[in-house]
């Protein structure tokens, strides 16, 4: 894996003071991905304690084991799961929609409990991604179940790849727009 040049950008003090930030646990090096691995973003992990990051994995919160079979959204994307018109089917053909819904709701409960209004989530995930290919959308990309629920609940969502430098200018712009 090729890492991008580390960012010289710093998380603004007012972001940290605003309250905790929800973060996909795999981005902090927690082995919770479907394949039992992580998606460590070392720059993000480096600020975990000082930035008040709250790690979470919606799929684990929904009761799914790690590792677990990969899953895709059938019949739409995360918004369609929330409306009841799509399902999440894993690679073994099992319907795991209820676990994805439960995990999204539990993640939202955690965000509300901690007062978080910002989330940094793993890209391409059928749970966390703002742009996941693991869905049935005409353009080939859609939003994950938890990301959709967070957006619906007015939590600002930013998705991050494991090899992205953090914080990126895009993240800082998103934060500035939310204040």
PDB file of C-alpha atoms in Angstrom:
ATOM      1  CA  UNK A   1       0.000   0.000   0.000  1.00  0.00           C
ATOM      2  CA  UNK A   2       1.365   3.388  -0.978  1.00  0.00           C
ATOM      3  CA  UNK A   3       0.820   6.112   1.558  1.00  0.00           C
ATOM      4  CA  UNK A   4       0.244   9.661   0.511  1.00  0.00           C
ATOM      5  CA  UNK A   5       2.508  12.390   1.765  1.00  0.00           C
ATOM      6  CA  UNK A   6       1.454  13.226   5.340  1.00  0.00           C
ATOM      7  CA  UNK A   7      -0.654  16.313   5.661  1.00  0.00           C
ATOM      8  CA  UNK A   8       0.777  19.418   7.293  1.00  0.00           C
ATOM      9  CA  UNK A   9      -2.756  20.544   8.080  1.00  0.00           C
ATOM     10  CA  UNK A  10      -3.850  20.470  11.703  1.00  0.00           C
ATOM     11  CA  UNK A  11      -7.311  19.923  13.099  1.00  0.00           C
ATOM     12  CA  UNK A  12      -8.534  23.376  14.137  1.00  0.00           C
ATOM     13  CA  UNK A  13      -8.967  23.882  17.882  1.00  0.00           C
ATOM     14  CA  UNK A  14     -12.637  24.829  17.460  1.00  0.00           C
ATOM     15  CA  UNK A  15     -13.292  21.400  15.884  1.00  0.00           C
ATOM     16  CA  UNK A  16     -11.909  19.639  18.958  1.00  0.00           C
ATOM     17  CA  UNK A  17     -13.809  22.013  21.258  1.00  0.00           C
ATOM     18  CA  UNK A  18     -17.074  21.387  19.401  1.00  0.00           C
ATOM     19  CA  UNK A  19     -17.326  17.916  20.847  1.00  0.00           C
ATOM     20  CA  UNK A  20     -16.447  14.341  20.103  1.00  0.00           C
ATOM     21  CA  UNK A  21     -16.115  13.031  16.564  1.00  0.00           C
ATOM     22  CA  UNK A  22     -17.480   9.601  15.655  1.00  0.00           C
ATOM     23  CA  UNK A  23     -14.899   7.536  13.745  1.00  0.00           C
ATOM     24  CA  UNK A  24     -15.115   4.171  12.014  1.00  0.00           C
ATOM     25  CA  UNK A  25     -13.038   2.004  14.349  1.00  0.00           C
ATOM     26  CA  UNK A  26     -11.184   0.317  11.481  1.00  0.00           C
ATOM     27  CA  UNK A  27      -9.622   3.705  10.594  1.00  0.00           C
ATOM     28  CA  UNK A  28      -8.040   3.750  14.059  1.00  0.00           C
ATOM     29  CA  UNK A  29      -6.447   0.325  13.583  1.00  0.00           C
ATOM     30  CA  UNK A  30      -9.172  -1.779  15.209  1.00  0.00           C
ATOM     31  CA  UNK A  31      -9.511  -5.160  13.500  1.00  0.00           C
ATOM     32  CA  UNK A  32     -13.258  -4.944  12.848  1.00  0.00           C
ATOM     33  CA  UNK A  33     -13.563  -4.965   9.042  1.00  0.00           C
ATOM     34  CA  UNK A  34     -15.516  -7.783   7.427  1.00  0.00           C
ATOM     35  CA  UNK A  35     -12.216  -9.577   6.627  1.00  0.00           C
ATOM     36  CA  UNK A  36     -10.878  -9.219  10.183  1.00  0.00           C
ATOM     37  CA  UNK A  37      -8.410  -6.541   9.151  1.00  0.00           C
ATOM     38  CA  UNK A  38      -8.246  -2.794   9.754  1.00  0.00           C
ATOM     39  CA  UNK A  39      -7.940   0.305   7.536  1.00  0.00           C
ATOM     40  CA  UNK A  40      -5.561   2.318   9.694  1.00  0.00           C
ATOM     41  CA  UNK A  41      -5.214   6.011   8.926  1.00  0.00           C
ATOM     42  CA  UNK A  42      -2.144   6.725  11.071  1.00  0.00           C
ATOM     43  CA  UNK A  43      -2.606  10.510  11.016  1.00  0.00           C
ATOM     44  CA  UNK A  44      -6.115  10.080  12.388  1.00  0.00           C
ATOM     45  CA  UNK A  45      -4.965   7.581  15.015  1.00  0.00           C
ATOM     46  CA  UNK A  46      -2.227   9.994  16.080  1.00  0.00           C
ATOM     47  CA  UNK A  47      -4.825  12.557  17.199  1.00  0.00           C
ATOM     48  CA  UNK A  48      -7.327  10.087  18.668  1.00  0.00           C
ATOM     49  CA  UNK A  49      -6.857  11.032  22.296  1.00  0.00           C
ATOM     50  CA  UNK A  50      -6.476  14.787  21.806  1.00  0.00           C
ATOM     51  CA  UNK A  51      -9.375  15.165  19.368  1.00  0.00           C
ATOM     52  CA  UNK A  52     -11.992  13.276  21.382  1.00  0.00           C
ATOM     53  CA  UNK A  53     -12.590  10.561  18.786  1.00  0.00           C
ATOM     54  CA  UNK A  54     -15.292   7.961  19.474  1.00  0.00           C
ATOM     55  CA  UNK A  55     -14.487   4.706  17.635  1.00  0.00           C
ATOM     56  CA  UNK A  56     -17.397   2.573  16.493  1.00  0.00           C
ATOM     57  CA  UNK A  57     -18.195  -0.225  14.042  1.00  0.00           C
ATOM     58  CA  UNK A  58     -21.855  -0.306  13.029  1.00  0.00           C
ATOM     59  CA  UNK A  59     -21.639  -3.869  11.761  1.00  0.00           C
ATOM     60  CA  UNK A  60     -20.324  -5.079  15.114  1.00  0.00           C
ATOM     61  CA  UNK A  61     -22.884  -2.901  16.926  1.00  0.00           C
ATOM     62  CA  UNK A  62     -25.512  -4.678  14.854  1.00  0.00           C
ATOM     63  CA  UNK A  63     -24.323  -8.050  16.146  1.00  0.00           C
ATOM     64  CA  UNK A  64     -22.278  -9.287  13.193  1.00  0.00           C
ATOM     65  CA  UNK A  65     -19.072 -11.214  13.954  1.00  0.00           C
ATOM     66  CA  UNK A  66     -15.562 -10.358  12.825  1.00  0.00           C
ATOM     67  CA  UNK A  67     -14.565 -11.699  10.415  1.00  0.00           C
ATOM     68  CA  UNK A  68     -17.829 -11.985   8.502  1.00  0.00           C
ATOM     69  CA  UNK A  69     -18.822 -12.561   4.874  1.00  0.00           C
ATOM     70  CA  UNK A  70     -18.699  -9.451   2.685  1.00  0.00           C
ATOM     71  CA  UNK A  71     -22.092  -7.843   2.110  1.00  0.00           C
ATOM     72  CA  UNK A  72     -23.772  -5.750  -0.571  1.00  0.00           C
ATOM     73  CA  UNK A  73     -26.926  -3.680  -0.656  1.00  0.00           C
ATOM     74  CA  UNK A  74     -29.518  -5.099  -3.059  1.00  0.00           C
ATOM     75  CA  UNK A  75     -32.326  -2.930  -4.401  1.00  0.00           C
ATOM     76  CA  UNK A  76     -30.739   0.449  -3.765  1.00  0.00           C
ATOM     77  CA  UNK A  77     -28.393   1.964  -1.191  1.00  0.00           C
ATOM     78  CA  UNK A  78     -28.437   2.956   2.484  1.00  0.00           C
ATOM     79  CA  UNK A  79     -31.325   5.384   2.037  1.00  0.00           C
ATOM     80  CA  UNK A  80     -33.364   2.555   0.556  1.00  0.00           C
ATOM     81  CA  UNK A  81     -32.487   0.307   3.504  1.00  0.00           C
ATOM     82  CA  UNK A  82     -33.846   2.984   5.843  1.00  0.00           C
ATOM     83  CA  UNK A  83     -37.060   3.216   3.828  1.00  0.00           C
ATOM     84  CA  UNK A  84     -37.450  -0.569   3.816  1.00  0.00           C
ATOM     85  CA  UNK A  85     -37.061  -1.008   0.053  1.00  0.00           C
ATOM     86  CA  UNK A  86     -33.545  -2.536  -0.023  1.00  0.00           C
ATOM     87  CA  UNK A  87     -31.812  -5.437   1.661  1.00  0.00           C
ATOM     88  CA  UNK A  88     -28.251  -6.262   2.659  1.00  0.00           C
ATOM     89  CA  UNK A  89     -27.206  -9.702   1.454  1.00  0.00           C
ATOM     90  CA  UNK A  90     -23.870 -11.247   2.378  1.00  0.00           C
ATOM     91  CA  UNK A  91     -21.627 -13.368   0.143  1.00  0.00           C
ATOM     92  CA  UNK A  92     -23.224 -16.538   1.523  1.00  0.00           C
ATOM     93  CA  UNK A  93     -26.682 -15.342   0.448  1.00  0.00           C
ATOM     94  CA  UNK A  94     -27.895 -14.515   3.972  1.00  0.00           C
ATOM     95  CA  UNK A  95     -30.073 -11.465   4.573  1.00  0.00           C
ATOM     96  CA  UNK A  96     -28.229  -9.326   7.142  1.00  0.00           C
ATOM     97  CA  UNK A  97     -30.406  -6.231   6.726  1.00  0.00           C
ATOM     98  CA  UNK A  98     -31.605  -6.302  10.338  1.00  0.00           C
ATOM     99  CA  UNK A  99     -28.008  -6.265  11.622  1.00  0.00           C
ATOM    100  CA  UNK A 100     -27.128  -3.288   9.382  1.00  0.00           C
ATOM    101  CA  UNK A 101     -30.237  -1.407  10.537  1.00  0.00           C
ATOM    102  CA  UNK A 102     -29.563  -2.193  14.199  1.00  0.00           C
ATOM    103  CA  UNK A 103     -25.909  -1.172  13.860  1.00  0.00           C
ATOM    104  CA  UNK A 104     -26.849   2.139  12.218  1.00  0.00           C
ATOM    105  CA  UNK A 105     -29.353   2.893  14.983  1.00  0.00           C
ATOM    106  CA  UNK A 106     -26.897   1.962  17.742  1.00  0.00           C
ATOM    107  CA  UNK A 107     -24.200   4.139  16.135  1.00  0.00           C
ATOM    108  CA  UNK A 108     -26.689   7.021  16.046  1.00  0.00           C
ATOM    109  CA  UNK A 109     -27.528   6.391  19.711  1.00  0.00           C
ATOM    110  CA  UNK A 110     -23.813   6.557  20.533  1.00  0.00           C
ATOM    111  CA  UNK A 111     -23.431   9.821  18.582  1.00  0.00           C
ATOM    112  CA  UNK A 112     -26.375  11.348  20.422  1.00  0.00           C
ATOM    113  CA  UNK A 113     -25.181  10.064  23.806  1.00  0.00           C
ATOM    114  CA  UNK A 114     -21.747  11.637  23.296  1.00  0.00           C
ATOM    115  CA  UNK A 115     -23.036  14.834  21.688  1.00  0.00           C
ATOM    116  CA  UNK A 116     -21.221  14.188  18.429  1.00  0.00           C
ATOM    117  CA  UNK A 117     -22.315  16.049  15.308  1.00  0.00           C
ATOM    118  CA  UNK A 118     -19.413  14.978  13.049  1.00  0.00           C
ATOM    119  CA  UNK A 119     -18.412  11.530  11.779  1.00  0.00           C
ATOM    120  CA  UNK A 120     -15.353  10.319   9.909  1.00  0.00           C
ATOM    121  CA  UNK A 121     -16.231   7.042   8.255  1.00  0.00           C
ATOM    122  CA  UNK A 122     -14.566   4.401   6.068  1.00  0.00           C
ATOM    123  CA  UNK A 123     -15.051   4.932   2.350  1.00  0.00           C
ATOM    124  CA  UNK A 124     -16.705   2.292   0.137  1.00  0.00           C
ATOM    125  CA  UNK A 125     -18.297   0.472   3.095  1.00  0.00           C
ATOM    126  CA  UNK A 126     -21.931  -0.655   2.762  1.00  0.00           C
ATOM    127  CA  UNK A 127     -22.346   0.710   6.300  1.00  0.00           C
ATOM    128  CA  UNK A 128     -20.056   3.733   6.500  1.00  0.00           C
ATOM    129  CA  UNK A 129     -19.291   4.884   2.970  1.00  0.00           C
ATOM    130  CA  UNK A 130     -20.683   8.029   1.422  1.00  0.00           C
ATOM    131  CA  UNK A 131     -19.840   6.465  -1.937  1.00  0.00           C
ATOM    132  CA  UNK A 132     -19.994   2.679  -1.810  1.00  0.00           C
ATOM    133  CA  UNK A 133     -19.854   0.446  -4.886  1.00  0.00           C
ATOM    134  CA  UNK A 134     -21.516  -2.306  -2.831  1.00  0.00           C
ATOM    135  CA  UNK A 135     -25.041  -1.280  -3.765  1.00  0.00           C
ATOM    136  CA  UNK A 136     -27.548  -1.351  -6.615  1.00  0.00           C
ATOM    137  CA  UNK A 137     -27.648   2.214  -7.904  1.00  0.00           C
ATOM    138  CA  UNK A 138     -27.747   3.295 -11.556  1.00  0.00           C
ATOM    139  CA  UNK A 139     -24.442   5.188 -11.270  1.00  0.00           C
ATOM    140  CA  UNK A 140     -22.801   2.264  -9.500  1.00  0.00           C
ATOM    141  CA  UNK A 141     -22.230   4.170  -6.262  1.00  0.00           C
ATOM    142  CA  UNK A 142     -24.506   4.881  -3.325  1.00  0.00           C
ATOM    143  CA  UNK A 143     -24.420   5.728   0.352  1.00  0.00           C
ATOM    144  CA  UNK A 144     -24.004   3.169   3.143  1.00  0.00           C
ATOM    145  CA  UNK A 145     -26.697   2.468   5.737  1.00  0.00           C
ATOM    146  CA  UNK A 146     -25.093   4.207   8.735  1.00  0.00           C
ATOM    147  CA  UNK A 147     -23.840   7.129   6.655  1.00  0.00           C
ATOM    148  CA  UNK A 148     -27.390   7.624   5.353  1.00  0.00           C
ATOM    149  CA  UNK A 149     -28.872   7.564   8.863  1.00  0.00           C
ATOM    150  CA  UNK A 150     -26.227   9.989  10.121  1.00  0.00           C
ATOM    151  CA  UNK A 151     -26.914  12.425   7.284  1.00  0.00           C
ATOM    152  CA  UNK A 152     -30.661  12.131   7.866  1.00  0.00           C
ATOM    153  CA  UNK A 153     -29.991  12.917  11.539  1.00  0.00           C
ATOM    154  CA  UNK A 154     -27.882  15.994  10.660  1.00  0.00           C
ATOM    155  CA  UNK A 155     -24.532  14.490  11.575  1.00  0.00           C
ATOM    156  CA  UNK A 156     -21.874  15.757   9.168  1.00  0.00           C
ATOM    157  CA  UNK A 157     -20.234  12.752   7.508  1.00  0.00           C
ATOM    158  CA  UNK A 158     -16.797  12.658   5.918  1.00  0.00           C
ATOM    159  CA  UNK A 159     -15.481   9.427   4.425  1.00  0.00           C
ATOM    160  CA  UNK A 160     -11.831   8.516   4.460  1.00  0.00           C
ATOM    161  CA  UNK A 161      -9.636   5.953   2.740  1.00  0.00           C
ATOM    162  CA  UNK A 162      -6.991   4.126   4.758  1.00  0.00           C
ATOM    163  CA  UNK A 163      -4.170   5.787   2.819  1.00  0.00           C
ATOM    164  CA  UNK A 164      -5.598   9.308   2.853  1.00  0.00           C
ATOM    165  CA  UNK A 165      -3.620  12.014   4.589  1.00  0.00           C
ATOM    166  CA  UNK A 166      -5.565  13.520   7.458  1.00  0.00           C
ATOM    167  CA  UNK A 167      -6.864  16.083   7.867  1.00  0.00           C
ATOM    168  CA  UNK A 168      -7.368  16.848   4.201  1.00  0.00           C
ATOM    169  CA  UNK A 169      -8.362  20.231   2.867  1.00  0.00           C
ATOM    170  CA  UNK A 170     -11.743  18.704   1.943  1.00  0.00           C
ATOM    171  CA  UNK A 171     -12.312  17.647   5.565  1.00  0.00           C
ATOM    172  CA  UNK A 172     -11.351  21.067   6.887  1.00  0.00           C
ATOM    173  CA  UNK A 173     -13.679  22.747   4.362  1.00  0.00           C
ATOM    174  CA  UNK A 174     -16.516  20.455   5.462  1.00  0.00           C
ATOM    175  CA  UNK A 175     -15.855  21.356   9.096  1.00  0.00           C
ATOM    176  CA  UNK A 176     -15.727  25.077   8.358  1.00  0.00           C
ATOM    177  CA  UNK A 177     -19.101  24.875   6.550  1.00  0.00           C
ATOM    178  CA  UNK A 178     -20.663  23.196   9.585  1.00  0.00           C
ATOM    179  CA  UNK A 179     -19.866  26.113  11.918  1.00  0.00           C
TER     180      UNK A 179
END
